[in-house]
mmCIF file of C-alpha atoms in Angstrom:
data_model
loop_
_atom_site.group_PDB
_atom_site.id
_atom_site.type_symbol
_atom_site.label_atom_id
_atom_site.label_comp_id
_atom_site.label_asym_id
_atom_site.label_seq_id
_atom_site.Cartn_x
_atom_site.Cartn_y
_atom_site.Cartn_z
ATOM 1 C CA UNK A 1 -25.012 9.820 -32.816
ATOM 2 C CA UNK A 2 -22.359 6.759 -31.554
ATOM 3 C CA UNK A 3 -19.700 9.693 -31.250
ATOM 4 C CA UNK A 4 -21.836 11.787 -28.268
ATOM 5 C CA UNK A 5 -23.058 8.217 -26.705
ATOM 6 C CA UNK A 6 -19.922 7.843 -26.012
ATOM 7 C CA UNK A 7 -19.411 11.509 -24.436
ATOM 8 C CA UNK A 8 -22.578 10.877 -22.056
ATOM 9 C CA UNK A 9 -21.149 7.620 -20.994
ATOM 10 C CA UNK A 10 -17.909 8.585 -20.034
ATOM 11 C CA UNK A 11 -19.977 10.954 -18.140
ATOM 12 C CA UNK A 12 -21.911 8.081 -16.271
ATOM 13 C CA UNK A 13 -18.940 6.122 -15.862
ATOM 14 C CA UNK A 14 -17.003 9.156 -13.776
ATOM 15 C CA UNK A 15 -20.588 8.846 -11.988
ATOM 16 C CA UNK A 16 -20.509 5.082 -11.406
ATOM 17 C CA UNK A 17 -16.963 5.324 -9.761
ATOM 18 C CA UNK A 18 -18.540 7.126 -6.956
ATOM 19 C CA UNK A 19 -20.239 4.283 -6.078
ATOM 20 C CA UNK A 20 -16.763 2.546 -5.103
ATOM 21 C CA UNK A 21 -16.767 1.039 -1.739
ATOM 22 C CA UNK A 22 -19.566 1.643 -0.972
ATOM 23 C CA UNK A 23 -22.344 -0.757 -3.048
ATOM 24 C CA UNK A 24 -19.868 -3.452 -3.395
ATOM 25 C CA UNK A 25 -20.347 -6.912 -3.840
ATOM 26 C CA UNK A 26 -22.909 -4.898 -6.597
ATOM 27 C CA UNK A 27 -21.376 -2.842 -9.185
ATOM 28 C CA UNK A 28 -20.701 0.559 -9.487
ATOM 29 C CA UNK A 29 -23.459 1.948 -11.764
ATOM 30 C CA UNK A 30 -23.684 5.400 -13.304
ATOM 31 C CA UNK A 31 -26.557 6.574 -15.725
ATOM 32 C CA UNK A 32 -27.321 9.522 -17.359
ATOM 33 C CA UNK A 33 -30.511 10.853 -19.673
ATOM 34 C CA UNK A 34 -30.553 13.407 -22.547
ATOM 35 C CA UNK A 35 -33.369 15.054 -24.151
ATOM 36 C CA UNK A 36 -32.652 17.375 -27.248
ATOM 37 C CA UNK A 37 -28.444 16.364 -26.237
ATOM 38 C CA UNK A 38 -28.976 18.141 -22.807
ATOM 39 C CA UNK A 39 -28.154 15.947 -19.645
ATOM 40 C CA UNK A 40 -31.584 16.281 -17.545
ATOM 41 C CA UNK A 41 -30.601 14.156 -15.054
ATOM 42 C CA UNK A 42 -27.998 12.352 -13.777
ATOM 43 C CA UNK A 43 -27.338 9.293 -11.013
ATOM 44 C CA UNK A 44 -25.031 6.761 -9.733
ATOM 45 C CA UNK A 45 -25.402 3.430 -6.864
ATOM 46 C CA UNK A 46 -24.784 5.476 -3.960
ATOM 47 C CA UNK A 47 -24.832 2.588 -1.639
ATOM 48 C CA UNK A 48 -25.120 -0.997 -1.367
ATOM 49 C CA UNK A 49 -28.883 -1.753 -0.638
ATOM 50 C CA UNK A 50 -30.321 1.842 -1.866
ATOM 51 C CA UNK A 51 -32.382 3.060 -5.118
ATOM 52 C CA UNK A 52 -30.095 2.489 -8.947
ATOM 53 C CA UNK A 53 -28.334 4.521 -10.850
ATOM 54 C CA UNK A 54 -31.055 4.901 -13.090
ATOM 55 C CA UNK A 55 -33.352 5.414 -10.335
ATOM 56 C CA UNK A 56 -31.568 7.701 -9.203
ATOM 57 C CA UNK A 57 -31.812 10.023 -12.612
ATOM 58 C CA UNK A 58 -35.627 9.912 -12.367
ATOM 59 C CA UNK A 59 -35.664 11.004 -9.835
ATOM 60 C CA UNK A 60 -32.860 13.898 -10.630
ATOM 61 C CA UNK A 61 -35.299 14.826 -13.678
ATOM 62 C CA UNK A 62 -37.934 15.221 -11.578
ATOM 63 C CA UNK A 63 -36.052 17.362 -9.128
ATOM 64 C CA UNK A 64 -35.193 19.664 -12.055
ATOM 65 C CA UNK A 65 -39.134 19.436 -13.227
ATOM 66 C CA UNK A 66 -38.056 18.454 -16.265
ATOM 67 C CA UNK A 67 -40.084 14.742 -18.009
ATOM 68 C CA UNK A 68 -37.570 11.921 -19.037
ATOM 69 C CA UNK A 69 -40.843 11.086 -21.384
ATOM 70 C CA UNK A 70 -38.986 10.793 -25.301
ATOM 71 C CA UNK A 71 -35.376 10.915 -23.842
ATOM 72 C CA UNK A 72 -32.502 9.204 -23.710
ATOM 73 C CA UNK A 73 -30.770 6.836 -21.097
ATOM 74 C CA UNK A 74 -26.790 6.021 -21.157
ATOM 75 C CA UNK A 75 -26.341 3.653 -18.219
ATOM 76 C CA UNK A 76 -22.810 1.485 -17.726
ATOM 77 C CA UNK A 77 -24.459 -1.922 -16.871
ATOM 78 C CA UNK A 78 -27.560 -3.775 -18.184
ATOM 79 C CA UNK A 79 -31.175 -2.123 -16.340
ATOM 80 C CA UNK A 80 -31.718 -5.034 -13.737
ATOM 81 C CA UNK A 81 -35.436 -6.420 -14.478
ATOM 82 C CA UNK A 82 -35.606 -8.333 -11.479
ATOM 83 C CA UNK A 83 -36.807 -7.849 -8.011
ATOM 84 C CA UNK A 84 -34.514 -7.622 -5.023
ATOM 85 C CA UNK A 85 -33.747 -5.098 -2.391
ATOM 86 C CA UNK A 86 -35.310 -2.632 -4.801
ATOM 87 C CA UNK A 87 -37.754 -2.908 -7.729
ATOM 88 C CA UNK A 88 -36.728 -3.557 -11.678
ATOM 89 C CA UNK A 89 -34.750 -0.514 -13.111
ATOM 90 C CA UNK A 90 -36.465 -1.860 -16.604
ATOM 91 C CA UNK A 91 -39.429 -1.579 -15.037
ATOM 92 C CA UNK A 92 -39.343 2.413 -14.369
ATOM 93 C CA UNK A 93 -37.806 2.874 -17.521
ATOM 94 C CA UNK A 94 -40.417 1.483 -19.220
ATOM 95 C CA UNK A 95 -43.218 3.762 -17.270
ATOM 96 C CA UNK A 96 -40.815 7.217 -17.591
ATOM 97 C CA UNK A 97 -41.441 6.680 -21.369
ATOM 98 C CA UNK A 98 -38.111 6.095 -21.927
ATOM 99 C CA UNK A 99 -37.200 6.237 -26.145
ATOM 100 C CA UNK A 100 -33.489 5.021 -26.095
ATOM 101 C CA UNK A 101 -30.758 2.969 -23.913
ATOM 102 C CA UNK A 102 -27.414 2.816 -24.250
ATOM 103 C CA UNK A 103 -25.604 0.918 -22.283
ATOM 104 C CA UNK A 104 -21.766 -0.188 -21.784
ATOM 105 C CA UNK A 105 -21.754 -3.736 -20.824
ATOM 106 C CA UNK A 106 -24.287 -6.489 -20.895
ATOM 107 C CA UNK A 107 -24.915 -8.184 -17.331
ATOM 108 C CA UNK A 108 -24.045 -12.092 -17.032
ATOM 109 C CA UNK A 109 -25.484 -12.258 -13.759
ATOM 110 C CA UNK A 110 -28.051 -15.280 -13.320
ATOM 111 C CA UNK A 111 -30.584 -12.332 -12.220
ATOM 112 C CA UNK A 112 -30.501 -11.018 -15.569
ATOM 113 C CA UNK A 113 -27.943 -11.950 -18.339
ATOM 114 C CA UNK A 114 -29.330 -10.416 -21.344
ATOM 115 C CA UNK A 115 -33.504 -10.075 -20.511
ATOM 116 C CA UNK A 116 -33.687 -6.942 -19.378
ATOM 117 C CA UNK A 117 -31.974 -5.627 -22.403
ATOM 118 C CA UNK A 118 -35.162 -8.247 -24.203
ATOM 119 C CA UNK A 119 -37.551 -6.204 -21.821
ATOM 120 C CA UNK A 120 -36.678 -3.153 -23.273
ATOM 121 C CA UNK A 121 -37.059 -4.159 -26.481
ATOM 122 C CA UNK A 122 -40.267 -5.721 -25.859
ATOM 123 C CA UNK A 123 -41.959 -2.362 -24.831
ATOM 124 C CA UNK A 124 -40.368 -0.971 -28.025
ATOM 125 C CA UNK A 125 -37.665 0.646 -26.494
ATOM 126 C CA UNK A 126 -34.688 1.168 -28.790
ATOM 127 C CA UNK A 127 -31.490 -0.232 -27.173
ATOM 128 C CA UNK A 128 -27.919 0.054 -28.216
ATOM 129 C CA UNK A 129 -24.760 -2.010 -26.492
ATOM 130 C CA UNK A 130 -20.859 -1.875 -26.329
ATOM 131 C CA UNK A 131 -20.612 1.629 -25.767
ATOM 132 C CA UNK A 132 -17.307 1.622 -23.834
ATOM 133 C CA UNK A 133 -17.597 -1.724 -23.048
ATOM 134 C CA UNK A 134 -13.882 -2.269 -21.623
ATOM 135 C CA UNK A 135 -14.372 1.242 -19.583
ATOM 136 C CA UNK A 136 -16.989 -0.684 -18.187
ATOM 137 C CA UNK A 137 -16.165 -3.441 -17.391
ATOM 138 C CA UNK A 138 -12.482 -3.105 -15.562
ATOM 139 C CA UNK A 139 -14.266 -0.478 -13.771
ATOM 140 C CA UNK A 140 -16.621 -3.387 -12.055
ATOM 141 C CA UNK A 141 -13.922 -6.573 -12.890
ATOM 142 C CA UNK A 142 -14.763 -8.189 -10.347
ATOM 143 C CA UNK A 143 -18.717 -7.694 -10.294
ATOM 144 C CA UNK A 144 -17.678 -9.497 -14.477
ATOM 145 C CA UNK A 145 -15.543 -12.717 -12.900
ATOM 146 C CA UNK A 146 -17.543 -13.892 -10.280
ATOM 147 C CA UNK A 147 -20.611 -13.302 -12.919
ATOM 148 C CA UNK A 148 -18.637 -15.502 -15.610
ATOM 149 C CA UNK A 149 -16.381 -18.231 -13.763
ATOM 150 C CA UNK A 150 -18.376 -18.281 -10.299
ATOM 151 C CA UNK A 151 -15.031 -17.079 -8.688
ATOM 152 C CA UNK A 152 -14.098 -14.107 -6.648
ATOM 153 C CA UNK A 153 -11.427 -11.361 -8.307
ATOM 154 C CA UNK A 154 -8.102 -11.806 -6.274
ATOM 155 C CA UNK A 155 -6.742 -9.333 -5.598
ATOM 156 C CA UNK A 156 -3.071 -9.105 -4.020
ATOM 157 C CA UNK A 157 -1.297 -6.541 -1.805
ATOM 158 C CA UNK A 158 2.013 -6.407 -0.468
ATOM 159 C CA UNK A 159 4.069 -3.049 0.624
ATOM 160 C CA UNK A 160 8.094 -3.393 0.225
ATOM 161 C CA UNK A 161 10.789 -1.336 0.477
ATOM 162 C CA UNK A 162 13.033 -0.273 -2.729
ATOM 163 C CA UNK A 163 14.945 -3.425 -1.703
ATOM 164 C CA UNK A 164 12.493 -5.611 -1.840
ATOM 165 C CA UNK A 165 12.282 -6.501 1.857
ATOM 166 C CA UNK A 166 8.753 -6.582 3.073
ATOM 167 C CA UNK A 167 8.849 -6.798 6.953
ATOM 168 C CA UNK A 168 11.296 -5.664 9.411
ATOM 169 C CA UNK A 169 13.498 -8.389 11.457
ATOM 170 C CA UNK A 170 12.627 -6.927 14.880
ATOM 171 C CA UNK A 171 9.586 -8.257 16.811
ATOM 172 C CA UNK A 172 8.642 -5.637 18.825
ATOM 173 C CA UNK A 173 5.571 -5.519 20.486
ATOM 174 C CA UNK A 174 4.506 -1.853 18.472
ATOM 175 C CA UNK A 175 4.271 -2.972 14.489
ATOM 176 C CA UNK A 176 7.098 -0.961 12.291
ATOM 177 C CA UNK A 177 5.068 0.001 8.936
ATOM 178 C CA UNK A 178 6.978 -0.455 6.161
ATOM 179 C CA UNK A 179 3.878 1.347 4.287
ATOM 180 C CA UNK A 180 3.182 5.453 5.601
ATOM 181 C CA UNK A 181 0.150 6.042 6.904
ATOM 182 C CA UNK A 182 -1.623 8.083 3.804
ATOM 183 C CA UNK A 183 -0.753 4.320 1.983
ATOM 184 C CA UNK A 184 -2.179 2.708 5.028
ATOM 185 C CA UNK A 185 -5.573 4.711 4.798
ATOM 186 C CA UNK A 186 -5.387 3.604 1.466
ATOM 187 C CA UNK A 187 -5.589 -0.279 2.109
ATOM 188 C CA UNK A 188 -8.963 0.558 4.457
ATOM 189 C CA UNK A 189 -10.598 1.743 0.737
ATOM 190 C CA UNK A 190 -9.334 -1.543 -1.065
ATOM 191 C CA UNK A 191 -10.785 -3.429 2.169
ATOM 192 C CA UNK A 192 -13.822 -1.473 2.317
ATOM 193 C CA UNK A 193 -14.913 -2.733 -1.360
ATOM 194 C CA UNK A 194 -13.542 -6.914 -0.636
ATOM 195 C CA UNK A 195 -16.111 -9.611 0.654
ATOM 196 C CA UNK A 196 -13.570 -11.055 2.065
ATOM 197 C CA UNK A 197 -9.428 -10.974 3.361
ATOM 198 C CA UNK A 198 -7.054 -13.553 4.020
ATOM 199 C CA UNK A 199 -3.705 -13.961 5.790
ATOM 200 C CA UNK A 200 -1.750 -16.799 5.896
ATOM 201 C CA UNK A 201 -0.929 -18.327 9.765
ATOM 202 C CA UNK A 202 2.683 -16.875 9.889
ATOM 203 C CA UNK A 203 1.067 -13.034 10.149
ATOM 204 C CA UNK A 204 -1.887 -13.689 12.298
ATOM 205 C CA UNK A 205 1.542 -14.807 14.854
ATOM 206 C CA UNK A 206 3.776 -12.111 14.082
ATOM 207 C CA UNK A 207 1.704 -8.746 13.950
ATOM 208 C CA UNK A 208 -2.190 -9.764 15.451
ATOM 209 C CA UNK A 209 -4.258 -8.201 13.299
ATOM 210 C CA UNK A 210 -7.427 -7.393 13.715
ATOM 211 C CA UNK A 211 -7.934 -7.473 9.479
ATOM 212 C CA UNK A 212 -10.937 -5.154 9.356
ATOM 213 C CA UNK A 213 -11.727 -1.993 8.015
ATOM 214 C CA UNK A 214 -11.495 1.266 9.016
ATOM 215 C CA UNK A 215 -13.633 3.576 9.306
ATOM 216 C CA UNK A 216 -16.550 0.381 8.937
ATOM 217 C CA UNK A 217 -18.350 0.001 5.764
ATOM 218 C CA UNK A 218 -21.606 -1.713 7.813
ATOM 219 C CA UNK A 219 -20.967 -5.049 6.039
ATOM 220 C CA UNK A 220 -19.445 -7.421 7.432
ATOM 221 C CA UNK A 221 -15.844 -8.705 5.720
ATOM 222 C CA UNK A 222 -15.316 -12.324 6.382
ATOM 223 C CA UNK A 223 -11.604 -12.523 7.490
ATOM 224 C CA UNK A 224 -9.366 -15.945 6.617
ATOM 225 C CA UNK A 225 -6.334 -17.563 7.980
ATOM 226 C CA UNK A 226 -4.647 -20.483 6.026
ATOM 227 C CA UNK A 227 -3.667 -22.160 9.204
ATOM 228 C CA UNK A 228 -2.636 -26.256 7.645
ATOM 229 C CA UNK A 229 -1.734 -27.746 11.030
ATOM 230 C CA UNK A 230 -3.938 -24.887 13.299
ATOM 231 C CA UNK A 231 -0.947 -22.767 14.901
ATOM 232 C CA UNK A 232 -3.458 -20.058 15.764
ATOM 233 C CA UNK A 233 -3.004 -18.394 19.007
ATOM 234 C CA UNK A 234 -6.611 -19.054 20.861
ATOM 235 C CA UNK A 235 -5.816 -15.646 22.445
ATOM 236 C CA UNK A 236 -5.318 -13.359 19.089
ATOM 237 C CA UNK A 237 -7.935 -10.938 17.879
ATOM 238 C CA UNK A 238 -9.220 -12.479 15.484
ATOM 239 C CA UNK A 239 -10.623 -15.198 17.181
ATOM 240 C CA UNK A 240 -11.228 -13.404 20.216
ATOM 241 C CA UNK A 241 -13.868 -10.786 17.778
ATOM 242 C CA UNK A 242 -15.048 -13.662 15.829
ATOM 243 C CA UNK A 243 -18.342 -13.588 17.560
ATOM 244 C CA UNK A 244 -18.657 -9.933 16.019
ATOM 245 C CA UNK A 245 -17.122 -10.092 12.870
ATOM 246 C CA UNK A 246 -16.697 -13.526 10.864
ATOM 247 C CA UNK A 247 -13.151 -15.497 10.410
ATOM 248 C CA UNK A 248 -12.814 -18.382 8.679
ATOM 249 C CA UNK A 249 -9.319 -21.103 9.105
ATOM 250 C CA UNK A 250 -8.621 -22.699 6.242
ATOM 251 C CA UNK A 251 -7.301 -26.010 7.471
ATOM 252 C CA UNK A 252 -5.834 -29.282 6.391
ATOM 253 C CA UNK A 253 -8.546 -32.602 7.233
ATOM 254 C CA UNK A 254 -5.629 -34.514 8.092
ATOM 255 C CA UNK A 255 -4.862 -32.017 10.470
ATOM 256 C CA UNK A 256 -9.048 -32.788 12.181
ATOM 257 C CA UNK A 257 -8.397 -35.556 12.075
ATOM 258 C CA UNK A 258 -4.934 -35.787 13.748
ATOM 259 C CA UNK A 259 -5.567 -33.617 16.588
ATOM 260 C CA UNK A 260 -9.776 -32.995 17.144
ATOM 261 C CA UNK A 261 -8.357 -31.737 21.549
ATOM 262 C CA UNK A 262 -7.939 -28.633 19.055
ATOM 263 C CA UNK A 263 -11.484 -28.195 17.900
ATOM 264 C CA UNK A 264 -12.331 -28.018 21.603
ATOM 265 C CA UNK A 265 -10.391 -24.858 21.687
ATOM 266 C CA UNK A 266 -11.631 -23.648 18.856
ATOM 267 C CA UNK A 267 -15.716 -24.510 19.856
ATOM 268 C CA UNK A 268 -15.185 -21.739 22.704
ATOM 269 C CA UNK A 269 -14.811 -19.251 19.854
ATOM 270 C CA UNK A 270 -16.889 -18.316 16.760
ATOM 271 C CA UNK A 271 -14.203 -19.033 14.243
ATOM 272 C CA UNK A 272 -15.673 -21.365 11.493
ATOM 273 C CA UNK A 273 -13.393 -24.573 10.318
ATOM 274 C CA UNK A 274 -13.630 -25.036 6.490
ATOM 275 C CA UNK A 275 -11.178 -28.165 5.829
ATOM 276 C CA UNK A 276 -9.786 -29.294 2.298
ATOM 277 C CA UNK A 277 -9.654 -33.488 1.461
ATOM 278 C CA UNK A 278 -6.367 -34.816 -0.270
ATOM 279 C CA UNK A 279 -5.875 -32.328 -2.498
ATOM 280 C CA UNK A 280 -4.362 -35.570 -5.160
ATOM 281 C CA UNK A 281 -1.594 -32.520 -6.256
ATOM 282 C CA UNK A 282 -4.315 -29.926 -6.840
ATOM 283 C CA UNK A 283 -3.966 -26.584 -4.784
ATOM 284 C CA UNK A 284 -5.497 -26.438 -1.689
ATOM 285 C CA UNK A 285 -6.082 -22.350 -3.252
ATOM 286 C CA UNK A 286 -8.462 -23.575 -5.825
ATOM 287 C CA UNK A 287 -10.765 -25.110 -3.493
ATOM 288 C CA UNK A 288 -11.126 -21.972 -1.499
ATOM 289 C CA UNK A 289 -11.509 -20.072 -4.685
ATOM 290 C CA UNK A 290 -14.470 -22.615 -5.348
ATOM 291 C CA UNK A 291 -16.314 -22.274 -1.820
ATOM 292 C CA UNK A 292 -16.072 -18.576 -1.752
ATOM 293 C CA UNK A 293 -17.643 -17.785 -4.905
ATOM 294 C CA UNK A 294 -20.353 -20.590 -3.928
ATOM 295 C CA UNK A 295 -20.350 -17.628 -1.111
ATOM 296 C CA UNK A 296 -21.511 -15.040 -3.855
ATOM 297 C CA UNK A 297 -17.946 -13.403 -2.609
ATOM 298 C CA UNK A 298 -17.030 -11.538 -5.731
ATOM 299 C CA UNK A 299 -13.921 -10.010 -4.418
ATOM 300 C CA UNK A 300 -10.955 -11.511 -2.484
ATOM 301 C CA UNK A 301 -8.280 -9.462 -1.022
ATOM 302 C CA UNK A 302 -4.903 -11.246 -0.320
ATOM 303 C CA UNK A 303 -2.957 -9.472 2.517
ATOM 304 C CA UNK A 304 -0.685 -12.684 3.570
ATOM 305 C CA UNK A 305 3.304 -12.880 3.738
ATOM 306 C CA UNK A 306 5.958 -13.776 1.110
ATOM 307 C CA UNK A 307 4.656 -17.756 0.983
ATOM 308 C CA UNK A 308 1.097 -17.068 0.308
ATOM 309 C CA UNK A 309 1.846 -13.840 -2.149
ATOM 310 C CA UNK A 310 4.259 -16.269 -3.944
ATOM 311 C CA UNK A 311 1.394 -19.075 -4.342
ATOM 312 C CA UNK A 312 -1.508 -17.077 -5.555
ATOM 313 C CA UNK A 313 1.547 -15.748 -8.272
ATOM 314 C CA UNK A 314 2.621 -19.198 -9.131
ATOM 315 C CA UNK A 315 -0.150 -21.109 -9.602
ATOM 316 C CA UNK A 316 -2.147 -18.342 -11.336
ATOM 317 C CA UNK A 317 -5.217 -17.411 -9.507
ATOM 318 C CA UNK A 318 -4.350 -13.577 -8.984
ATOM 319 C CA UNK A 319 -6.451 -10.898 -11.118
ATOM 320 C CA UNK A 320 -4.771 -7.939 -9.579
ATOM 321 C CA UNK A 321 -1.787 -6.443 -8.162
ATOM 322 C CA UNK A 322 -1.286 -3.685 -5.649
ATOM 323 C CA UNK A 323 1.626 -3.298 -4.537
ATOM 324 C CA UNK A 324 2.638 -0.107 -2.004
ATOM 325 C CA UNK A 325 6.591 0.672 -1.948
ATOM 326 C CA UNK A 326 8.400 2.798 0.633
ATOM 327 C CA UNK A 327 11.588 4.768 -0.467
ATOM 328 C CA UNK A 328 14.246 3.270 2.476
ATOM 329 C CA UNK A 329 16.784 0.215 1.558
ATOM 330 C CA UNK A 330 16.701 -1.353 5.304
ATOM 331 C CA UNK A 331 19.569 -4.141 4.575
ATOM 332 C CA UNK A 332 20.111 -6.673 7.217
ATOM 333 C CA UNK A 333 16.930 -4.885 8.814
ATOM 334 C CA UNK A 334 15.089 -6.498 6.904
ATOM 335 C CA UNK A 335 13.028 -9.756 8.297
ATOM 336 C CA UNK A 336 11.270 -11.358 4.893
ATOM 337 C CA UNK A 337 11.657 -10.592 1.434
ATOM 338 C CA UNK A 338 9.525 -11.858 -1.887
ATOM 339 C CA UNK A 339 11.979 -12.454 -3.897
ATOM 340 C CA UNK A 340 12.738 -15.438 -1.794
ATOM 341 C CA UNK A 341 9.548 -17.405 -2.490
ATOM 342 C CA UNK A 342 8.998 -15.778 -5.498
ATOM 343 C CA UNK A 343 12.089 -17.838 -7.051
ATOM 344 C CA UNK A 344 9.723 -20.484 -7.664
ATOM 345 C CA UNK A 345 7.599 -19.406 -10.717
ATOM 346 C CA UNK A 346 7.330 -21.193 -13.371
ATOM 347 C CA UNK A 347 7.456 -17.422 -15.296
ATOM 348 C CA UNK A 348 7.364 -13.766 -15.181
ATOM 349 C CA UNK A 349 4.070 -12.532 -13.908
ATOM 350 C CA UNK A 350 2.927 -9.595 -16.307
ATOM 351 C CA UNK A 351 0.455 -6.802 -15.685
ATOM 352 C CA UNK A 352 -1.952 -4.926 -17.865
ATOM 353 C CA UNK A 353 -3.703 -1.037 -17.517
ATOM 354 C CA UNK A 354 -0.488 -0.458 -15.208
ATOM 355 C CA UNK A 355 -1.196 2.874 -12.759
ATOM 356 C CA UNK A 356 0.123 4.353 -10.544
ATOM 357 C CA UNK A 357 -0.257 7.055 -7.612
ATOM 358 C CA UNK A 358 1.188 9.032 -4.854
ATOM 359 C CA UNK A 359 0.778 9.120 -1.022
ATOM 360 C CA UNK A 360 3.941 11.016 0.273
ATOM 361 C CA UNK A 361 6.695 9.334 -0.429
ATOM 362 C CA UNK A 362 5.768 6.139 -1.042
ATOM 363 C CA UNK A 363 3.912 5.057 -4.336
ATOM 364 C CA UNK A 364 1.451 2.569 -5.398
ATOM 365 C CA UNK A 365 1.677 0.218 -8.453
ATOM 366 C CA UNK A 366 -1.805 -1.461 -9.749
ATOM 367 C CA UNK A 367 -2.272 -3.660 -12.888
ATOM 368 C CA UNK A 368 -4.211 -6.617 -14.023
ATOM 369 C CA UNK A 369 -2.687 -10.311 -14.932
ATOM 370 C CA UNK A 370 -3.082 -11.765 -18.692
ATOM 371 C CA UNK A 371 -5.394 -14.382 -16.625
ATOM 372 C CA UNK A 372 -7.380 -11.469 -15.703
ATOM 373 C CA UNK A 373 -7.954 -9.636 -18.802
ATOM 374 C CA UNK A 374 -8.778 -13.665 -20.469
ATOM 375 C CA UNK A 375 -11.290 -14.175 -17.934
ATOM 376 C CA UNK A 376 -13.100 -10.546 -18.854
ATOM 377 C CA UNK A 377 -12.808 -11.299 -22.369
ATOM 378 C CA UNK A 378 -10.605 -7.728 -22.362
ATOM 379 C CA UNK A 379 -7.418 -7.556 -25.266
ATOM 380 C CA UNK A 380 -3.976 -6.785 -23.486
#
């Protein structure tokens, strides 16, 4: 039975992957219903706010004219037991007459935390847990990280040449890209999975970015600028569009106190000022991540320049790394190298579960940090 369970659970995990980029901040979940060792229903969570995987699998049974009563469901995450944007899945499974439930990973969020499993057991349903648990946790790492620690999953992303350059030296009005078009399309998929995106003030001044996903995913991405001395240009695209898509300027309380006139300029925009106090030696990034976690932001994408990226790495805040490598050697045409700021790393950063993907002549390398695995309870 367990061998079959792993087979059907893998099918459920593959179904769950179809929802990535459309369901966040909810987890991507897949479900498979079987009877007499045959699949009679499949479903996955397709879009934020819409029906969950279990409900879609039950509807699939109905569309085929097969009753799920007495059947077994394999689901990648503990079924919900609370009323949210949709009704509780536990009630639907009980009313459908499901006899067995196999669950990959428990839901440790405040809404569930084992209560869904207990409701199923109280209804006389046989429940098995931990089937392909590691794969299920890796699939929804941001969801589990936020549920466990209260902090967002931090993804660092950058593009570089073979000689480690992350920008051109020239200051042309039209940006010159390190990565190719296919790689940049992939980055927009990553943005759609995130609830917040962060850059440093130097990136804003140099590139004047919008920092929005294309196409728009419907939910508004919080755009964050680390700007300790409030140097943000008043005519930049971020401030001009702050009424359409939220902008947070993360600065120091000292700067605000010493430059009250800056507040008058910023008050004319819809941008939010969020300040950090005297940190007493503690990282100001810590305060930001703590605040984002309280706002239920489960994934933060950091697209800053070398200094910002190096800060997150040096202070051990990174969970996942995305690096796009372009087959170029810029030499003196290069304007910035990550190696300089990274020279201050106290120890090397190793990556696990490393993956490679090719985008025409670009290569994308992704991996998880040791810290991330530790917080998820996953072995290296």
